[in-house]
mmCIF file of C-alpha atoms in Angstrom:
data_model
loop_
_atom_site.group_PDB
_atom_site.id
_atom_site.type_symbol
_atom_site.label_atom_id
_atom_site.label_comp_id
_atom_site.label_asym_id
_atom_site.label_seq_id
_atom_site.Cartn_x
_atom_site.Cartn_y
_atom_site.Cartn_z
ATOM 1 C CA UNK A 1 9.475 15.576 -17.067
ATOM 2 C CA UNK A 2 7.821 13.671 -14.198
ATOM 3 C CA UNK A 3 10.389 14.990 -11.701
ATOM 4 C CA UNK A 4 9.902 18.537 -12.997
ATOM 5 C CA UNK A 5 6.116 18.299 -12.566
ATOM 6 C CA UNK A 6 6.534 16.957 -9.035
ATOM 7 C CA UNK A 7 8.650 20.046 -8.309
ATOM 8 C CA UNK A 8 5.829 22.229 -9.628
ATOM 9 C CA UNK A 9 3.246 20.389 -7.502
ATOM 10 C CA UNK A 10 5.438 20.593 -4.413
ATOM 11 C CA UNK A 11 6.214 24.302 -4.654
ATOM 12 C CA UNK A 12 2.558 25.169 -5.169
ATOM 13 C CA UNK A 13 1.502 22.908 -2.283
ATOM 14 C CA UNK A 14 4.043 24.528 0.042
ATOM 15 C CA UNK A 15 2.638 27.970 -0.799
ATOM 16 C CA UNK A 16 -0.916 26.777 -0.116
ATOM 17 C CA UNK A 17 0.174 25.139 3.138
ATOM 18 C CA UNK A 18 1.634 28.407 4.417
ATOM 19 C CA UNK A 19 -1.491 30.326 3.392
ATOM 20 C CA UNK A 20 -3.768 27.802 5.103
ATOM 21 C CA UNK A 21 -1.592 27.621 8.206
ATOM 22 C CA UNK A 22 -1.758 31.390 8.596
ATOM 23 C CA UNK A 23 -5.542 31.102 8.872
ATOM 24 C CA UNK A 24 -5.143 28.391 11.529
ATOM 25 C CA UNK A 25 -2.539 30.328 13.505
ATOM 26 C CA UNK A 26 -4.545 33.540 13.477
ATOM 27 C CA UNK A 27 -7.749 31.780 14.535
ATOM 28 C CA UNK A 28 -6.485 29.352 17.195
ATOM 29 C CA UNK A 29 -7.128 31.739 20.088
ATOM 30 C CA UNK A 30 -10.302 33.264 18.642
ATOM 31 C CA UNK A 31 -13.939 32.396 19.291
ATOM 32 C CA UNK A 32 -15.040 29.585 16.982
ATOM 33 C CA UNK A 33 -18.346 28.211 15.778
ATOM 34 C CA UNK A 34 -18.120 24.518 16.606
ATOM 35 C CA UNK A 35 -20.278 21.693 15.259
ATOM 36 C CA UNK A 36 -20.208 17.988 16.109
ATOM 37 C CA UNK A 37 -19.893 15.297 13.436
ATOM 38 C CA UNK A 38 -19.799 11.802 14.966
ATOM 39 C CA UNK A 39 -19.921 13.026 18.566
ATOM 40 C CA UNK A 40 -18.503 15.594 20.988
ATOM 41 C CA UNK A 41 -15.050 14.107 20.348
ATOM 42 C CA UNK A 42 -15.268 14.714 16.566
ATOM 43 C CA UNK A 43 -15.558 18.435 15.914
ATOM 44 C CA UNK A 44 -15.542 20.770 12.934
ATOM 45 C CA UNK A 45 -15.286 24.555 12.805
ATOM 46 C CA UNK A 46 -15.864 27.199 10.171
ATOM 47 C CA UNK A 47 -12.078 27.357 9.812
ATOM 48 C CA UNK A 48 -11.854 23.689 8.768
ATOM 49 C CA UNK A 49 -14.318 24.434 5.990
ATOM 50 C CA UNK A 50 -12.681 27.741 5.054
ATOM 51 C CA UNK A 51 -9.178 26.273 4.762
ATOM 52 C CA UNK A 52 -10.287 23.238 2.766
ATOM 53 C CA UNK A 53 -12.393 25.343 0.395
ATOM 54 C CA UNK A 54 -9.463 27.722 -0.167
ATOM 55 C CA UNK A 55 -6.887 24.970 -0.710
ATOM 56 C CA UNK A 56 -9.016 22.819 -3.011
ATOM 57 C CA UNK A 57 -10.248 25.851 -4.925
ATOM 58 C CA UNK A 58 -6.711 26.980 -5.712
ATOM 59 C CA UNK A 59 -5.540 23.464 -6.559
ATOM 60 C CA UNK A 60 -8.488 22.970 -8.938
ATOM 61 C CA UNK A 61 -7.712 26.252 -10.654
ATOM 62 C CA UNK A 62 -4.042 25.337 -11.034
ATOM 63 C CA UNK A 63 -4.460 21.630 -11.834
ATOM 64 C CA UNK A 64 -7.991 21.129 -13.230
ATOM 65 C CA UNK A 65 -7.372 17.489 -14.211
ATOM 66 C CA UNK A 66 -6.415 16.400 -10.688
ATOM 67 C CA UNK A 67 -8.656 14.634 -8.187
ATOM 68 C CA UNK A 68 -9.288 15.500 -4.531
ATOM 69 C CA UNK A 69 -9.988 13.794 -1.214
ATOM 70 C CA UNK A 70 -10.716 16.204 1.628
ATOM 71 C CA UNK A 71 -12.138 15.719 5.101
ATOM 72 C CA UNK A 72 -14.908 18.290 4.874
ATOM 73 C CA UNK A 73 -15.750 17.970 1.158
ATOM 74 C CA UNK A 74 -15.499 14.191 0.742
ATOM 75 C CA UNK A 75 -17.438 13.144 3.829
ATOM 76 C CA UNK A 76 -17.598 9.591 5.129
ATOM 77 C CA UNK A 77 -17.818 7.948 1.689
ATOM 78 C CA UNK A 78 -14.285 7.865 0.305
ATOM 79 C CA UNK A 79 -13.940 7.947 -3.480
ATOM 80 C CA UNK A 80 -11.858 5.280 -5.167
ATOM 81 C CA UNK A 81 -8.153 6.101 -5.378
ATOM 82 C CA UNK A 82 -7.133 6.040 -9.048
ATOM 83 C CA UNK A 83 -3.828 6.457 -10.891
ATOM 84 C CA UNK A 84 -4.660 10.132 -11.452
ATOM 85 C CA UNK A 85 -2.837 12.747 -9.358
ATOM 86 C CA UNK A 86 -4.964 12.980 -6.203
ATOM 87 C CA UNK A 87 -4.589 15.614 -3.494
ATOM 88 C CA UNK A 88 -5.458 14.392 0.005
ATOM 89 C CA UNK A 89 -6.215 17.216 2.417
ATOM 90 C CA UNK A 90 -6.972 17.640 6.115
ATOM 91 C CA UNK A 91 -7.534 21.366 6.634
ATOM 92 C CA UNK A 92 -7.106 21.139 10.409
ATOM 93 C CA UNK A 93 -5.934 17.894 11.965
ATOM 94 C CA UNK A 94 -6.508 18.019 15.695
ATOM 95 C CA UNK A 95 -9.644 20.152 15.503
ATOM 96 C CA UNK A 96 -10.493 19.578 19.182
ATOM 97 C CA UNK A 97 -6.997 20.800 20.077
ATOM 98 C CA UNK A 98 -7.565 23.802 17.800
ATOM 99 C CA UNK A 99 -10.887 24.581 19.495
ATOM 100 C CA UNK A 100 -9.204 24.599 22.916
ATOM 101 C CA UNK A 101 -6.101 26.464 21.790
ATOM 102 C CA UNK A 102 -3.926 23.408 22.504
ATOM 103 C CA UNK A 103 -0.905 23.912 20.235
ATOM 104 C CA UNK A 104 -0.764 20.418 18.683
ATOM 105 C CA UNK A 105 -2.763 21.037 15.509
ATOM 106 C CA UNK A 106 -1.788 21.227 11.853
ATOM 107 C CA UNK A 107 -2.607 21.592 8.168
ATOM 108 C CA UNK A 108 -2.057 18.448 6.076
ATOM 109 C CA UNK A 109 -1.600 18.256 2.297
ATOM 110 C CA UNK A 110 -0.501 15.140 0.417
ATOM 111 C CA UNK A 111 -0.357 14.075 -3.211
ATOM 112 C CA UNK A 112 -0.740 10.533 -4.529
ATOM 113 C CA UNK A 113 0.171 9.593 -8.115
ATOM 114 C CA UNK A 114 -0.517 6.097 -9.438
ATOM 115 C CA UNK A 115 -1.875 5.237 -5.965
ATOM 116 C CA UNK A 116 1.414 6.053 -4.235
ATOM 117 C CA UNK A 117 2.175 9.042 -2.042
ATOM 118 C CA UNK A 118 4.763 11.287 -3.664
ATOM 119 C CA UNK A 119 4.377 14.448 -1.555
ATOM 120 C CA UNK A 120 3.599 14.795 2.145
ATOM 121 C CA UNK A 121 3.329 18.095 4.020
ATOM 122 C CA UNK A 122 2.285 18.483 7.675
ATOM 123 C CA UNK A 123 2.570 21.972 9.143
ATOM 124 C CA UNK A 124 1.958 23.101 12.716
ATOM 125 C CA UNK A 125 2.307 26.890 12.509
ATOM 126 C CA UNK A 126 1.726 27.361 16.238
ATOM 127 C CA UNK A 127 4.935 25.493 17.112
ATOM 128 C CA UNK A 128 6.503 26.353 13.732
ATOM 129 C CA UNK A 129 7.022 22.712 12.729
ATOM 130 C CA UNK A 130 6.952 22.134 8.967
ATOM 131 C CA UNK A 131 7.335 18.434 8.133
ATOM 132 C CA UNK A 132 7.860 17.613 4.463
ATOM 133 C CA UNK A 133 8.721 14.593 2.346
ATOM 134 C CA UNK A 134 8.930 13.718 -1.327
ATOM 135 C CA UNK A 135 9.174 10.151 -2.497
ATOM 136 C CA UNK A 136 12.816 9.098 -2.725
ATOM 137 C CA UNK A 137 14.130 12.426 -1.421
ATOM 138 C CA UNK A 138 14.044 12.036 2.365
ATOM 139 C CA UNK A 139 12.067 13.661 5.168
ATOM 140 C CA UNK A 140 12.613 17.093 6.651
ATOM 141 C CA UNK A 141 11.611 19.314 9.569
ATOM 142 C CA UNK A 142 11.948 22.998 8.676
ATOM 143 C CA UNK A 143 14.190 21.953 5.758
ATOM 144 C CA UNK A 144 16.573 19.981 8.015
ATOM 145 C CA UNK A 145 16.793 16.184 7.446
ATOM 146 C CA UNK A 146 15.158 13.981 10.077
ATOM 147 C CA UNK A 147 15.495 10.292 10.928
ATOM 148 C CA UNK A 148 13.528 7.900 13.106
ATOM 149 C CA UNK A 149 14.722 6.711 16.512
ATOM 150 C CA UNK A 150 17.145 3.779 16.625
ATOM 151 C CA UNK A 151 15.444 2.176 19.642
ATOM 152 C CA UNK A 152 14.839 -1.563 19.127
ATOM 153 C CA UNK A 153 13.370 -2.498 22.522
ATOM 154 C CA UNK A 154 9.691 -1.705 23.100
ATOM 155 C CA UNK A 155 10.363 -1.343 26.836
ATOM 156 C CA UNK A 156 12.430 1.740 25.974
ATOM 157 C CA UNK A 157 9.840 3.159 23.588
ATOM 158 C CA UNK A 158 7.560 6.165 23.891
ATOM 159 C CA UNK A 159 4.257 5.299 22.224
ATOM 160 C CA UNK A 160 1.319 7.498 21.221
ATOM 161 C CA UNK A 161 -2.270 6.234 21.342
ATOM 162 C CA UNK A 162 -5.685 7.876 21.334
ATOM 163 C CA UNK A 163 -7.542 7.130 24.554
ATOM 164 C CA UNK A 164 -10.579 9.189 23.558
ATOM 165 C CA UNK A 165 -12.281 6.194 21.936
ATOM 166 C CA UNK A 166 -13.100 5.022 25.471
ATOM 167 C CA UNK A 167 -16.018 7.466 25.190
ATOM 168 C CA UNK A 168 -17.586 5.339 22.424
ATOM 169 C CA UNK A 169 -19.700 2.522 23.877
ATOM 170 C CA UNK A 170 -18.837 -0.176 21.338
ATOM 171 C CA UNK A 171 -15.091 0.570 21.540
ATOM 172 C CA UNK A 172 -14.738 1.105 25.280
ATOM 173 C CA UNK A 173 -13.665 -2.362 26.440
ATOM 174 C CA UNK A 174 -11.399 -2.901 23.444
ATOM 175 C CA UNK A 175 -9.690 0.464 23.867
ATOM 176 C CA UNK A 176 -9.183 -0.025 27.608
ATOM 177 C CA UNK A 177 -7.699 -3.483 27.056
ATOM 178 C CA UNK A 178 -5.321 -2.193 24.375
ATOM 179 C CA UNK A 179 -4.192 0.644 26.629
ATOM 180 C CA UNK A 180 -3.737 -1.709 29.585
ATOM 181 C CA UNK A 181 -1.728 -4.193 27.518
ATOM 182 C CA UNK A 182 0.524 -1.680 25.793
ATOM 183 C CA UNK A 183 1.235 0.577 28.779
ATOM 184 C CA UNK A 184 2.685 -2.378 30.678
ATOM 185 C CA UNK A 185 5.197 -3.090 27.901
ATOM 186 C CA UNK A 186 6.417 0.372 26.877
ATOM 187 C CA UNK A 187 8.320 3.117 28.633
ATOM 188 C CA UNK A 188 5.546 5.670 28.284
ATOM 189 C CA UNK A 189 2.225 6.497 26.637
ATOM 190 C CA UNK A 190 1.225 9.882 25.234
ATOM 191 C CA UNK A 191 -2.113 11.033 23.825
ATOM 192 C CA UNK A 192 -1.913 14.129 21.628
ATOM 193 C CA UNK A 193 -5.216 13.986 19.754
ATOM 194 C CA UNK A 194 -3.686 14.643 16.343
ATOM 195 C CA UNK A 195 -2.832 11.743 14.048
ATOM 196 C CA UNK A 196 -0.647 13.448 11.452
ATOM 197 C CA UNK A 197 1.616 15.154 13.981
ATOM 198 C CA UNK A 198 1.909 12.031 16.126
ATOM 199 C CA UNK A 199 3.092 10.129 13.055
ATOM 200 C CA UNK A 200 5.518 12.932 12.209
ATOM 201 C CA UNK A 201 6.984 12.727 15.699
ATOM 202 C CA UNK A 202 8.010 9.172 14.823
ATOM 203 C CA UNK A 203 9.785 10.525 11.743
ATOM 204 C CA UNK A 204 11.391 13.168 13.949
ATOM 205 C CA UNK A 205 12.780 10.469 16.240
ATOM 206 C CA UNK A 206 11.054 11.558 19.477
ATOM 207 C CA UNK A 207 8.301 8.886 19.470
ATOM 208 C CA UNK A 208 8.866 5.225 18.610
ATOM 209 C CA UNK A 209 5.340 4.119 17.678
ATOM 210 C CA UNK A 210 1.788 5.294 17.185
ATOM 211 C CA UNK A 211 -1.360 3.239 16.771
ATOM 212 C CA UNK A 212 -4.490 4.783 15.281
ATOM 213 C CA UNK A 213 -7.844 3.591 13.945
ATOM 214 C CA UNK A 214 -11.477 4.175 14.692
ATOM 215 C CA UNK A 215 -14.443 6.345 13.714
ATOM 216 C CA UNK A 216 -13.419 9.770 12.535
ATOM 217 C CA UNK A 217 -10.013 8.503 11.355
ATOM 218 C CA UNK A 218 -9.600 8.451 7.595
ATOM 219 C CA UNK A 219 -7.183 8.644 4.676
ATOM 220 C CA UNK A 220 -6.359 12.328 5.210
ATOM 221 C CA UNK A 221 -5.123 11.563 8.753
ATOM 222 C CA UNK A 222 -2.358 9.210 7.627
ATOM 223 C CA UNK A 223 -1.597 9.695 3.910
ATOM 224 C CA UNK A 224 0.902 12.570 3.995
ATOM 225 C CA UNK A 225 2.485 11.537 7.290
ATOM 226 C CA UNK A 226 2.952 7.924 6.149
ATOM 227 C CA UNK A 227 5.297 9.174 3.424
ATOM 228 C CA UNK A 228 7.147 11.375 5.921
ATOM 229 C CA UNK A 229 7.717 8.360 8.205
ATOM 230 C CA UNK A 230 8.935 6.037 5.469
ATOM 231 C CA UNK A 231 11.227 8.692 4.014
ATOM 232 C CA UNK A 232 12.677 9.131 7.518
ATOM 233 C CA UNK A 233 13.457 5.399 7.661
ATOM 234 C CA UNK A 234 10.397 4.154 9.540
ATOM 235 C CA UNK A 235 7.442 1.953 8.641
ATOM 236 C CA UNK A 236 3.646 2.213 8.567
ATOM 237 C CA UNK A 237 1.717 -1.064 8.572
ATOM 238 C CA UNK A 238 -1.898 -2.172 8.544
ATOM 239 C CA UNK A 239 -3.086 -2.872 12.083
ATOM 240 C CA UNK A 240 -5.128 -5.899 10.913
ATOM 241 C CA UNK A 241 -2.787 -7.577 8.419
ATOM 242 C CA UNK A 242 0.625 -6.342 9.526
ATOM 243 C CA UNK A 243 1.437 -5.591 5.895
ATOM 244 C CA UNK A 244 2.304 -2.228 4.321
ATOM 245 C CA UNK A 245 -0.450 0.296 4.886
ATOM 246 C CA UNK A 246 -3.152 0.916 2.307
ATOM 247 C CA UNK A 247 -3.908 4.622 2.783
ATOM 248 C CA UNK A 248 -7.554 3.979 1.874
ATOM 249 C CA UNK A 249 -7.813 1.645 4.906
ATOM 250 C CA UNK A 250 -6.553 3.936 7.683
ATOM 251 C CA UNK A 251 -5.979 1.442 10.502
ATOM 252 C CA UNK A 252 -2.334 2.106 11.055
ATOM 253 C CA UNK A 253 0.644 1.304 13.215
ATOM 254 C CA UNK A 254 3.490 3.705 12.574
ATOM 255 C CA UNK A 255 6.872 2.777 14.013
ATOM 256 C CA UNK A 256 10.544 3.629 13.894
ATOM 257 C CA UNK A 257 11.377 0.150 12.563
ATOM 258 C CA UNK A 258 9.809 -3.194 11.653
ATOM 259 C CA UNK A 259 10.706 -4.812 14.996
ATOM 260 C CA UNK A 260 8.780 -2.229 17.006
ATOM 261 C CA UNK A 261 5.892 -2.373 14.509
ATOM 262 C CA UNK A 262 5.657 -6.170 14.808
ATOM 263 C CA UNK A 263 5.683 -6.015 18.609
ATOM 264 C CA UNK A 264 2.919 -3.396 18.596
ATOM 265 C CA UNK A 265 0.934 -5.514 16.130
ATOM 266 C CA UNK A 266 1.284 -8.535 18.426
ATOM 267 C CA UNK A 267 0.259 -6.625 21.562
ATOM 268 C CA UNK A 268 -2.860 -5.187 19.937
ATOM 269 C CA UNK A 269 -3.868 -8.629 18.670
ATOM 270 C CA UNK A 270 -3.364 -10.129 22.142
ATOM 271 C CA UNK A 271 -5.406 -7.324 23.717
ATOM 272 C CA UNK A 272 -8.241 -7.834 21.238
ATOM 273 C CA UNK A 273 -8.286 -11.582 21.892
ATOM 274 C CA UNK A 274 -8.491 -10.960 25.624
ATOM 275 C CA UNK A 275 -11.229 -8.374 25.135
ATOM 276 C CA UNK A 276 -13.198 -10.839 23.001
ATOM 277 C CA UNK A 277 -12.892 -13.606 25.589
ATOM 278 C CA UNK A 278 -14.125 -11.240 28.291
ATOM 279 C CA UNK A 279 -17.080 -10.232 26.118
ATOM 280 C CA UNK A 280 -18.100 -13.881 25.636
ATOM 281 C CA UNK A 281 -18.199 -14.680 29.362
#
């Protein structure tokens, strides 16, 4: 019965994802009304609100007993994650990209049951990339199975990070030190400005690691994609503890394997220690 209901949830979520993504795709090159949330690096448009309202409205009508966590409706105060089926939604991840027409942007829908992710959907309709995963059933891109990279050496790894936090005064030195430390150890750094897709690129096997935390980053940025990574054979760990990620504490290192994750964890810790010593001088 549980597997049957998960099938029902998944099929309905896929339909909603396609409906929402059509709004995104149609609007990406249009004029948008843009508001700032935490700063000029954290934007929201009328399309973020429209997509989330549409998705949550239809989910509530279909599954009235379920709970919801959404970027625009939940706000900065996250509700407690319970054992109840809980939909976790980011109507447009990569809103700044969306505003500029940069094609790395997506709709994100995930479902947690008993505090564990069981469905993850990340869809970029501009590049026609539909990433999906269901707990215990593998990860897929456009219905084709995907697996993480087999690279074990960080010096051969392509790593994604978000350099935009340099704009925030209290994070500037820390972010610069992390970038400086990591770029010297890896083969290349990329900044895409979209957490869910960057994590999915690990699952796809074209990126080896991605580190993300900071203001404006929340559960909806990592929940669905964390399942997609793990179902593709990768790992997502807590940046502070190094243990398995708690999706309600979105300070994440995603990686193609534990070795790469541990090396990233170590480099970030070393960078933070150096940044702290510099601050104390």
